[in-house]
Amino acid sequence: MGSDEYPTEVNIRGYKPNMAVHVGQVKKACSIISKAKRPLFLLGGGVSISGANQLMMDLIEKTGIPVVTTLMGKGAVDTRHPLYLGNVGIHGGYAPNVALTDCDVMISIGTRFNDRITGKLSTFAQHCKIIHIDVDAASISKNIKVDIPIVADAKLAIEKLLEYIEPHDLGDWPEQLQQLKAERPVTQADEEGLTPQTVIDYINNHYDRPIVTTDVGQNQLWTTQFLEVQGQHQMLTSGGLGTMGYGFPAALGAQMGNPDKRVFAICGDGGVQMNIQEFATAMHYRLPVTLIVLNNGFLGNVRQWQQLFYDKRYACTNLMMDESSIVTRDIIDNDEFEYVPDFVKLAEAYGAKAMRITKVEDIEKGFQLADTFKNGPTLLEFIIPTELNVLPMVPAGKSLSDMLLKDKK
């Protein structure tokens, strides 16, 4: 066949996932769960994709089993529920990772056990039986060998679990984990001044079920740690692919699809520049998205690795004018501003509203500006400490029990 010839018929093998639930496997799973002393739900993005969020809430209410989520599983259940412990994995909280390590039965729904969740594979879930529910058969026992595989749509599987499962006494297991979460919270309260948590807490306290998108990097991880989410599709982020530049255009799409919703994009000063030109789109369609730039003057996630594991040999991560220095300092006057670019001027060049915030007491002013401007986007630039890290953290190749809880300066 020549280069300018095309076949008259093209046959491509299709993909048709198995949606039905094998009731026998569900009954086996329920039998194992009924004997568990320390069961745990591990929820991934598949729960929200299948629209099973309310059913999942019903299941944890019925069983009293504690819950942890992956990055993409955020929103699978209401994060304010007392049985919700938080996110797991290399940037998971202390209590969630301890729960994942100490449980005797893990019920995993809609997850693929990637290395961001498991840490060192050989030490993951050594002392528990694993029930894995996933619509993709290729994900079952791919990374982690499981005991009870259930290939099915998450929503249909959860419906069957609700039908067959019976609650039983879990002793003080849930209370132990809740106490551990209270004793070892994920927090930046010890940090002085303006932090990502203070910004995200403002959103939690002042807006009802907003849609929040993130970029990729420290901004994504901080948002996952601190944002309160009540349901599916309230937090949109790029997980598996980790696409820098995702946050702002994703927010525009979310606003177009939900014109009556409050939409925020939380981005870093590096990733946001990959699609900063979408201000033109936002202005053209008058989309009142609030773009939050957490500006630490660095490609923060890479800088964090360079600090913690490469003796602070910083290379190609400093985005400020003065590449020779890295210090946590008070913001300098605007006429001496050395961050590149000047995001306020950049946003204003497109006709958007913008404000630079350097103090905690000015956070409200920034959000008030965004709330009152309805004819286009608003950029709020928050100047945060340059060496603020995402913690806890599990170093590469280490087990979930090897968490770094505090900075090693």
CSV table of C-alpha atoms in Angstrom, one decimal:
chain,number,residue,atom,x,y,z
A,1,MET,CA,0.0,0.0,0.0
A,2,GLY,CA,1.4,3.4,-1.0
A,3,SER,CA,1.8,6.4,1.3
A,4,ASP,CA,-1.2,8.0,-0.4
A,5,GLU,CA,-3.5,5.0,-0.1
A,6,TYR,CA,-5.9,4.3,2.7
A,7,PRO,CA,-7.7,1.0,3.7
A,8,THR,CA,-11.4,0.9,2.9
A,9,GLU,CA,-12.1,-0.5,6.3
A,10,VAL,CA,-10.3,0.0,9.7
A,11,ASN,CA,-10.7,-2.5,12.5
A,12,ILE,CA,-9.5,-1.5,15.9
A,13,ARG,CA,-10.0,-3.7,18.9
A,14,GLY,CA,-12.4,-2.0,21.3
A,15,TYR,CA,-12.5,-1.8,25.0
A,16,LYS,CA,-15.7,-2.7,26.9
A,17,PRO,CA,-15.2,-2.9,30.6
A,18,ASN,CA,-17.0,-5.4,32.7
A,19,MET,CA,-19.6,-3.4,34.7
A,20,ALA,CA,-21.5,-6.3,36.4
A,21,VAL,CA,-20.7,-7.5,39.9
A,22,HIS,CA,-19.8,-11.0,40.8
A,23,VAL,CA,-22.0,-11.6,43.8
A,24,GLY,CA,-20.0,-14.6,45.0
A,25,GLN,CA,-16.9,-12.4,45.2
A,26,VAL,CA,-18.8,-9.7,47.1
A,27,LYS,CA,-20.0,-12.3,49.6
A,28,LYS,CA,-16.4,-13.5,50.1
A,29,ALA,CA,-15.3,-10.0,50.7
A,30,CYS,CA,-18.1,-9.4,53.2
A,31,SER,CA,-17.1,-12.6,55.0
A,32,ILE,CA,-13.5,-11.4,55.4
A,33,ILE,CA,-14.6,-7.9,56.5
A,34,SER,CA,-16.9,-9.4,59.1
A,35,LYS,CA,-13.9,-11.0,60.8
A,36,ALA,CA,-11.7,-7.9,60.6
A,37,LYS,CA,-10.6,-6.1,63.7
A,38,ARG,CA,-8.9,-3.2,61.9
A,39,PRO,CA,-10.6,-2.8,58.5
A,40,LEU,CA,-10.0,0.3,56.3
A,41,PHE,CA,-11.5,1.7,53.2
A,42,LEU,CA,-9.0,3.0,50.6
A,43,LEU,CA,-10.8,5.1,48.0
A,44,GLY,CA,-9.5,6.4,44.7
A,45,GLY,CA,-10.9,8.4,41.8
A,46,GLY,CA,-13.0,5.6,40.6
A,47,VAL,CA,-15.6,6.2,43.3
A,48,SER,CA,-16.3,9.7,42.0
A,49,ILE,CA,-16.1,8.7,38.3
A,50,SER,CA,-18.8,6.2,38.9
A,51,GLY,CA,-21.0,8.7,40.9
A,52,ALA,CA,-20.9,6.5,44.0
A,53,ASN,CA,-20.1,9.2,46.6
A,54,GLN,CA,-23.4,9.1,48.4
A,55,LEU,CA,-23.5,5.3,48.4
A,56,MET,CA,-20.0,5.3,49.8
A,57,MET,CA,-21.1,7.6,52.6
A,58,ASP,CA,-24.0,5.2,53.3
A,59,LEU,CA,-21.5,2.3,53.5
A,60,ILE,CA,-19.2,3.9,56.0
A,61,GLU,CA,-22.2,5.0,58.1
A,62,LYS,CA,-23.5,1.5,58.1
A,63,THR,CA,-20.1,-0.2,58.9
A,64,GLY,CA,-18.3,2.4,60.9
A,65,ILE,CA,-15.1,1.6,59.0
A,66,PRO,CA,-12.5,4.4,58.8
A,67,VAL,CA,-11.7,5.9,55.4
A,68,VAL,CA,-8.6,7.2,53.6
A,69,THR,CA,-8.2,8.5,50.1
A,70,THR,CA,-5.7,8.8,47.3
A,71,LEU,CA,-4.9,12.1,45.6
A,72,MET,CA,-7.6,11.4,43.0
A,73,GLY,CA,-9.9,10.0,45.6
A,74,LYS,CA,-10.3,13.3,47.4
A,75,GLY,CA,-14.0,14.0,47.5
A,76,ALA,CA,-15.1,10.4,47.4
A,77,VAL,CA,-16.5,11.1,50.8
A,78,ASP,CA,-17.2,14.2,52.8
A,79,THR,CA,-13.8,15.2,54.3
A,80,ARG,CA,-15.5,16.6,57.4
A,81,HIS,CA,-16.8,13.2,58.4
A,82,PRO,CA,-15.2,11.9,61.6
A,83,LEU,CA,-14.3,8.6,60.0
A,84,TYR,CA,-12.3,10.3,57.3
A,85,LEU,CA,-8.6,10.3,58.2
A,86,GLY,CA,-7.1,12.1,55.2
A,87,ASN,CA,-4.9,11.3,52.2
A,88,VAL,CA,-2.4,8.5,52.1
A,89,GLY,CA,0.9,8.1,50.3
A,90,ILE,CA,4.2,9.8,50.0
A,91,HIS,CA,2.6,13.1,51.0
A,92,GLY,CA,-0.1,11.6,53.1
A,93,GLY,CA,-0.9,12.4,56.7
A,94,TYR,CA,0.6,10.6,59.6
A,95,ALA,CA,-2.7,9.0,60.8
A,96,PRO,CA,-3.8,7.9,57.3
A,97,ASN,CA,-0.4,6.2,56.6
A,98,VAL,CA,-0.4,4.5,60.0
A,99,ALA,CA,-3.9,3.2,59.3
A,100,LEU,CA,-2.8,1.9,55.9
A,101,THR,CA,0.2,0.2,57.5
A,102,ASP,CA,-1.7,-1.3,60.5
A,103,CYS,CA,-5.0,-2.4,59.1
A,104,ASP,CA,-5.8,-6.1,58.9
A,105,VAL,CA,-8.3,-5.8,56.0
A,106,MET,CA,-8.0,-3.2,53.3
A,107,ILE,CA,-11.1,-2.5,51.0
A,108,SER,CA,-9.7,-0.7,48.0
A,109,ILE,CA,-12.2,0.9,45.6
A,110,GLY,CA,-11.3,2.6,42.4
A,111,THR,CA,-7.5,2.8,43.0
A,112,ARG,CA,-4.5,1.4,41.1
A,113,PHE,CA,-1.9,1.2,43.8
A,114,ASN,CA,0.6,3.5,42.1
A,115,ASP,CA,4.0,4.2,43.8
A,116,ARG,CA,2.8,7.5,45.2
A,117,ILE,CA,0.4,5.5,47.4
A,118,THR,CA,2.4,2.4,48.2
A,119,GLY,CA,5.9,3.8,48.9
A,120,LYS,CA,8.3,0.8,48.9
A,121,LEU,CA,6.3,-2.0,47.4
A,122,SER,CA,7.9,-4.9,49.3
A,123,THR,CA,6.8,-3.3,52.6
A,124,PHE,CA,3.3,-2.2,51.6
A,125,ALA,CA,0.3,-3.8,53.4
A,126,GLN,CA,2.3,-6.8,54.7
A,127,HIS,CA,-0.1,-7.7,57.4
A,128,CYS,CA,-3.5,-7.4,55.8
A,129,LYS,CA,-5.9,-9.0,53.4
A,130,ILE,CA,-6.7,-6.8,50.4
A,131,ILE,CA,-10.1,-6.6,48.6
A,132,HIS,CA,-9.7,-4.7,45.4
A,133,ILE,CA,-12.7,-3.3,43.4
A,134,ASP,CA,-11.9,-1.8,40.1
A,135,VAL,CA,-13.6,-1.6,36.7
A,136,ASP,CA,-10.3,-2.3,34.9
A,137,ALA,CA,-9.2,-5.9,35.2
A,138,ALA,CA,-5.7,-4.9,34.2
A,139,SER,CA,-5.3,-2.9,37.5
A,140,ILE,CA,-6.0,-6.0,39.6
A,141,SER,CA,-2.9,-7.5,41.1
A,142,LYS,CA,-0.7,-5.4,38.7
A,143,ASN,CA,1.3,-3.7,41.4
A,144,ILE,CA,0.0,-5.3,44.6
A,145,LYS,CA,-1.2,-8.9,44.9
A,146,VAL,CA,-4.8,-8.9,46.2
A,147,ASP,CA,-6.8,-11.6,48.0
A,148,ILE,CA,-10.3,-10.8,46.8
A,149,PRO,CA,-10.5,-9.2,43.3
A,150,ILE,CA,-13.8,-7.7,42.2
A,151,VAL,CA,-13.9,-6.5,38.6
A,152,ALA,CA,-16.9,-4.2,38.4
A,153,ASP,CA,-18.1,-0.6,38.3
A,154,ALA,CA,-17.5,1.0,41.7
A,155,LYS,CA,-21.1,2.2,42.1
A,156,LEU,CA,-22.6,-1.2,41.4
A,157,ALA,CA,-20.1,-3.0,43.7
A,158,ILE,CA,-20.8,-0.6,46.6
A,159,GLU,CA,-24.5,-1.2,46.1
A,160,LYS,CA,-23.9,-4.9,46.5
A,161,LEU,CA,-21.6,-4.4,49.5
A,162,LEU,CA,-24.4,-2.4,51.2
A,163,GLU,CA,-26.8,-5.2,50.5
A,164,TYR,CA,-24.7,-8.0,51.9
A,165,ILE,CA,-22.4,-6.4,54.5
A,166,GLU,CA,-23.3,-6.5,58.2
A,167,PRO,CA,-21.8,-4.1,60.7
A,168,HIS,CA,-19.8,-5.6,63.6
A,169,ASP,CA,-17.9,-4.4,66.6
A,170,LEU,CA,-14.6,-2.8,65.7
A,171,GLY,CA,-13.5,-2.1,69.3
A,172,ASP,CA,-11.5,1.1,69.7
A,173,TRP,CA,-9.9,1.0,66.2
A,174,PRO,CA,-11.8,4.0,64.8
A,175,GLU,CA,-11.2,6.0,68.0
A,176,GLN,CA,-7.5,5.2,68.0
A,177,LEU,CA,-7.1,6.6,64.5
A,178,GLN,CA,-9.2,9.7,65.2
A,179,GLN,CA,-7.1,10.4,68.3
A,180,LEU,CA,-3.9,9.9,66.2
A,181,LYS,CA,-5.2,12.3,63.6
A,182,ALA,CA,-5.9,14.9,66.3
A,183,GLU,CA,-2.4,14.4,67.9
A,184,ARG,CA,-0.5,14.5,64.6
A,185,PRO,CA,-2.5,16.8,62.3
A,186,VAL,CA,-1.3,18.0,58.9
A,187,THR,CA,-0.8,21.7,59.6
A,188,GLN,CA,1.3,24.7,58.9
A,189,ALA,CA,0.3,26.4,62.2
A,190,ASP,CA,3.9,26.5,63.3
A,191,GLU,CA,4.9,28.6,60.3
A,192,GLU,CA,4.9,32.4,60.6
A,193,GLY,CA,3.0,34.7,58.3
A,194,LEU,CA,1.2,33.9,55.1
A,195,THR,CA,1.0,30.2,54.2
A,196,PRO,CA,-1.0,28.1,51.8
A,197,GLN,CA,-3.0,26.8,54.7
A,198,THR,CA,-4.2,30.3,55.7
A,199,VAL,CA,-5.3,30.9,52.1
A,200,ILE,CA,-7.1,27.6,51.7
A,201,ASP,CA,-8.7,27.9,55.1
A,202,TYR,CA,-10.2,31.1,54.0
A,203,ILE,CA,-11.9,29.3,51.1
A,204,ASN,CA,-13.1,26.6,53.4
A,205,ASN,CA,-14.6,29.1,55.8
A,206,HIS,CA,-16.2,31.5,53.4
A,207,TYR,CA,-17.5,29.6,50.3
A,208,ASP,CA,-20.2,26.9,50.0
A,209,ARG,CA,-19.0,24.0,47.9
A,210,PRO,CA,-16.8,25.9,45.5
A,211,ILE,CA,-15.1,24.1,42.6
A,212,VAL,CA,-11.3,24.2,43.1
A,213,THR,CA,-8.8,23.2,40.5
A,214,THR,CA,-5.1,22.8,41.1
A,215,ASP,CA,-2.0,22.9,39.0
A,216,VAL,CA,0.8,20.3,39.7
A,217,GLY,CA,3.5,20.7,42.3
A,218,GLN,CA,3.5,21.9,45.9
A,219,ASN,CA,0.3,23.9,45.2
A,220,GLN,CA,-1.5,20.6,44.3
A,221,LEU,CA,-0.3,18.8,47.4
A,222,TRP,CA,-1.1,21.7,49.8
A,223,THR,CA,-4.6,21.9,48.3
A,224,THR,CA,-5.1,18.2,48.8
A,225,GLN,CA,-3.9,18.4,52.4
A,226,PHE,CA,-6.0,21.4,53.5
A,227,LEU,CA,-9.1,21.8,51.2
A,228,GLU,CA,-12.4,20.6,52.7
A,229,VAL,CA,-14.4,18.7,50.0
A,230,GLN,CA,-18.0,17.6,50.4
A,231,GLY,CA,-18.6,15.7,47.2
A,232,GLN,CA,-17.5,14.6,43.8
A,233,HIS,CA,-15.9,16.9,41.2
A,234,GLN,CA,-15.4,19.7,43.8
A,235,MET,CA,-11.6,19.4,43.5
A,236,LEU,CA,-10.2,18.9,40.0
A,237,THR,CA,-6.6,18.0,39.6
A,238,SER,CA,-4.2,16.2,37.3
A,239,GLY,CA,-3.0,13.0,39.1
A,240,GLY,CA,-1.5,10.3,37.0
A,241,LEU,CA,-0.1,12.5,34.3
A,242,GLY,CA,0.8,15.3,36.6
A,243,THR,CA,0.3,18.0,34.0
A,244,MET,CA,1.8,21.4,34.9
A,245,GLY,CA,-0.4,24.1,33.4
A,246,TYR,CA,-3.6,22.2,34.1
A,247,GLY,CA,-5.1,24.3,36.8
A,248,PHE,CA,-6.1,27.6,35.1
A,249,PRO,CA,-7.7,26.2,31.9
A,250,ALA,CA,-9.4,23.5,33.9
A,251,ALA,CA,-11.0,26.2,36.0
A,252,LEU,CA,-12.2,28.0,32.9
A,253,GLY,CA,-13.9,24.8,31.7
A,254,ALA,CA,-15.4,24.2,35.2
A,255,GLN,CA,-16.8,27.8,35.2
A,256,MET,CA,-18.3,27.4,31.7
A,257,GLY,CA,-20.0,24.2,32.8
A,258,ASN,CA,-21.1,25.6,36.2
A,259,PRO,CA,-21.8,29.3,35.6
A,260,ASP,CA,-23.5,29.7,39.1
A,261,LYS,CA,-20.6,28.1,41.0
A,262,ARG,CA,-17.7,29.8,42.6
A,263,VAL,CA,-14.5,28.5,40.9
A,264,PHE,CA,-10.9,28.9,42.1
A,265,ALA,CA,-7.7,27.8,40.5
A,266,ILE,CA,-4.8,27.2,42.9
A,267,CYS,CA,-1.5,27.3,41.1
A,268,GLY,CA,2.2,27.8,41.6
A,269,ASP,CA,4.3,30.5,40.1
A,270,GLY,CA,6.0,28.0,37.8
A,271,GLY,CA,3.2,25.8,36.4
A,272,VAL,CA,0.7,28.7,36.0
A,273,GLN,CA,3.0,30.2,33.3
A,274,MET,CA,2.5,27.2,31.1
A,275,ASN,CA,-1.0,28.4,30.2
A,276,ILE,CA,-1.1,32.0,31.4
A,277,GLN,CA,-2.2,33.0,28.0
A,278,GLU,CA,-5.7,31.7,28.8
A,279,PHE,CA,-6.4,35.0,30.4
A,280,ALA,CA,-7.4,36.0,26.9
A,281,THR,CA,-10.0,33.2,26.9
A,282,ALA,CA,-11.3,34.1,30.3
A,283,MET,CA,-11.7,37.8,29.4
A,284,HIS,CA,-13.3,37.0,26.1
A,285,TYR,CA,-16.0,34.9,27.7
A,286,ARG,CA,-16.2,37.0,30.9
A,287,LEU,CA,-15.5,34.1,33.2
A,288,PRO,CA,-15.2,35.2,36.9
A,289,VAL,CA,-12.6,32.6,37.8
A,290,THR,CA,-10.3,33.5,40.7
A,291,LEU,CA,-6.7,32.5,39.9
A,292,ILE,CA,-4.7,32.0,43.1
A,293,VAL,CA,-0.9,32.0,42.6
A,294,LEU,CA,1.1,30.7,45.5
A,295,ASN,CA,4.4,32.5,44.7
A,296,ASN,CA,7.5,31.2,46.5
A,297,GLY,CA,9.8,32.3,43.7
A,298,PHE,CA,10.8,28.7,42.9
A,299,LEU,CA,9.8,25.5,41.2
A,300,GLY,CA,9.0,24.4,44.7
A,301,ASN,CA,8.6,20.7,44.5
A,302,VAL,CA,11.9,20.2,42.7
A,303,ARG,CA,13.5,22.7,45.1
A,304,GLN,CA,12.2,20.7,48.0
A,305,TRP,CA,13.9,17.6,46.8
A,306,GLN,CA,17.1,19.5,46.2
A,307,GLN,CA,17.0,20.8,49.7
A,308,LEU,CA,16.2,17.5,51.5
A,309,PHE,CA,18.2,15.0,49.4
A,310,TYR,CA,20.8,16.9,47.5
A,311,ASP,CA,22.4,19.1,50.2
A,312,LYS,CA,20.7,22.3,48.9
A,313,ARG,CA,22.5,22.2,45.6
A,314,TYR,CA,19.8,24.3,43.9
A,315,ALA,CA,19.8,24.1,40.2
A,316,CYS,CA,17.3,25.5,37.6
A,317,THR,CA,14.6,26.0,40.2
A,318,ASN,CA,15.0,29.7,41.2
A,319,LEU,CA,12.5,31.9,39.4
A,320,MET,CA,13.6,35.2,41.0
A,321,MET,CA,15.9,37.8,39.6
A,322,ASP,CA,18.6,37.0,42.1
A,323,GLU,CA,19.6,33.4,41.4
A,324,SER,CA,22.4,33.4,44.0
A,325,SER,CA,20.2,33.7,47.0
A,326,ILE,CA,17.4,31.8,48.7
A,327,VAL,CA,16.1,33.2,51.9
A,328,THR,CA,12.8,33.3,53.7
A,329,ARG,CA,12.2,37.0,54.0
A,330,ASP,CA,9.6,39.7,54.3
A,331,ILE,CA,8.2,41.0,51.0
A,332,ILE,CA,10.1,43.9,49.5
A,333,ASP,CA,8.5,47.1,48.2
A,334,ASN,CA,6.9,46.9,44.8
A,335,ASP,CA,9.4,49.2,43.3
A,336,GLU,CA,12.1,46.7,44.2
A,337,PHE,CA,10.0,43.7,43.3
A,338,GLU,CA,12.3,40.9,42.1
A,339,TYR,CA,9.9,38.0,41.4
A,340,VAL,CA,9.6,37.1,37.7
A,341,PRO,CA,7.2,37.7,36.2
A,342,ASP,CA,5.1,40.4,37.9
A,343,PHE,CA,1.8,38.5,37.9
A,344,VAL,CA,-0.2,41.5,38.9
A,345,LYS,CA,0.9,43.6,35.9
A,346,LEU,CA,0.5,40.5,33.6
A,347,ALA,CA,-3.1,40.0,34.6
A,348,GLU,CA,-3.9,43.7,34.3
A,349,ALA,CA,-2.4,43.7,30.8
A,350,TYR,CA,-5.3,41.3,29.8
A,351,GLY,CA,-7.8,43.6,31.5
A,352,ALA,CA,-8.3,41.3,34.5
A,353,LYS,CA,-8.3,42.5,38.2
A,354,ALA,CA,-5.3,41.6,40.3
A,355,MET,CA,-3.8,42.0,43.7
A,356,ARG,CA,-0.6,41.0,45.5
A,357,ILE,CA,-1.1,39.8,49.1
A,358,THR,CA,1.8,39.6,51.5
A,359,LYS,CA,0.1,39.6,54.9
A,360,VAL,CA,-2.5,37.4,56.5
A,361,GLU,CA,-4.6,40.4,57.4
A,362,ASP,CA,-4.9,41.3,53.7
A,363,ILE,CA,-6.3,37.9,52.6
A,364,GLU,CA,-9.9,39.1,53.0
A,365,LYS,CA,-9.3,42.2,50.9
A,366,GLY,CA,-8.0,40.0,48.0
A,367,PHE,CA,-11.0,37.7,48.0
A,368,GLN,CA,-13.4,40.7,48.3
A,369,LEU,CA,-11.9,42.1,45.1
A,370,ALA,CA,-12.4,38.7,43.4
A,371,ASP,CA,-16.0,38.5,44.7
A,372,THR,CA,-17.0,41.9,43.3
A,373,PHE,CA,-15.5,41.6,39.8
A,374,LYS,CA,-17.9,39.6,37.7
A,375,ASN,CA,-16.8,40.5,34.2
A,376,GLY,CA,-13.7,38.4,34.0
A,377,PRO,CA,-11.0,36.7,36.1
A,378,THR,CA,-9.2,37.9,39.1
A,379,LEU,CA,-5.6,37.0,40.0
A,380,LEU,CA,-4.6,36.9,43.6
A,381,GLU,CA,-0.9,36.5,44.1
A,382,PHE,CA,0.1,35.3,47.6
A,383,ILE,CA,3.8,35.7,48.5
A,384,ILE,CA,4.7,32.7,50.6
A,385,PRO,CA,8.0,31.6,52.2
A,386,THR,CA,10.5,30.3,49.7
A,387,GLU,CA,11.6,27.3,51.7
A,388,LEU,CA,8.2,26.1,52.9
A,389,ASN,CA,8.0,22.3,52.2
A,390,VAL,CA,5.1,19.9,51.8
A,391,LEU,CA,5.2,17.6,54.8
A,392,PRO,CA,4.8,14.8,55.8
A,393,MET,CA,6.9,13.2,53.1
A,394,VAL,CA,8.1,9.7,52.4
A,395,PRO,CA,11.5,9.7,50.6
A,396,ALA,CA,11.8,7.8,47.4
A,397,GLY,CA,12.3,4.1,47.9
A,398,LYS,CA,11.2,4.2,51.5
A,399,SER,CA,8.2,2.7,53.3
A,400,LEU,CA,5.2,4.6,54.4
A,401,SER,CA,6.4,4.2,58.0
A,402,ASP,CA,9.6,6.3,57.1
A,403,MET,CA,7.8,9.6,57.0
A,404,LEU,CA,9.6,12.9,57.3
A,405,LEU,CA,7.4,14.9,59.7
A,406,LYS,CA,9.5,18.0,60.2
A,407,ASP,CA,11.9,19.9,58.0
A,408,LYS,CA,15.6,19.1,58.3
A,409,LYS,CA,17.0,22.5,57.8
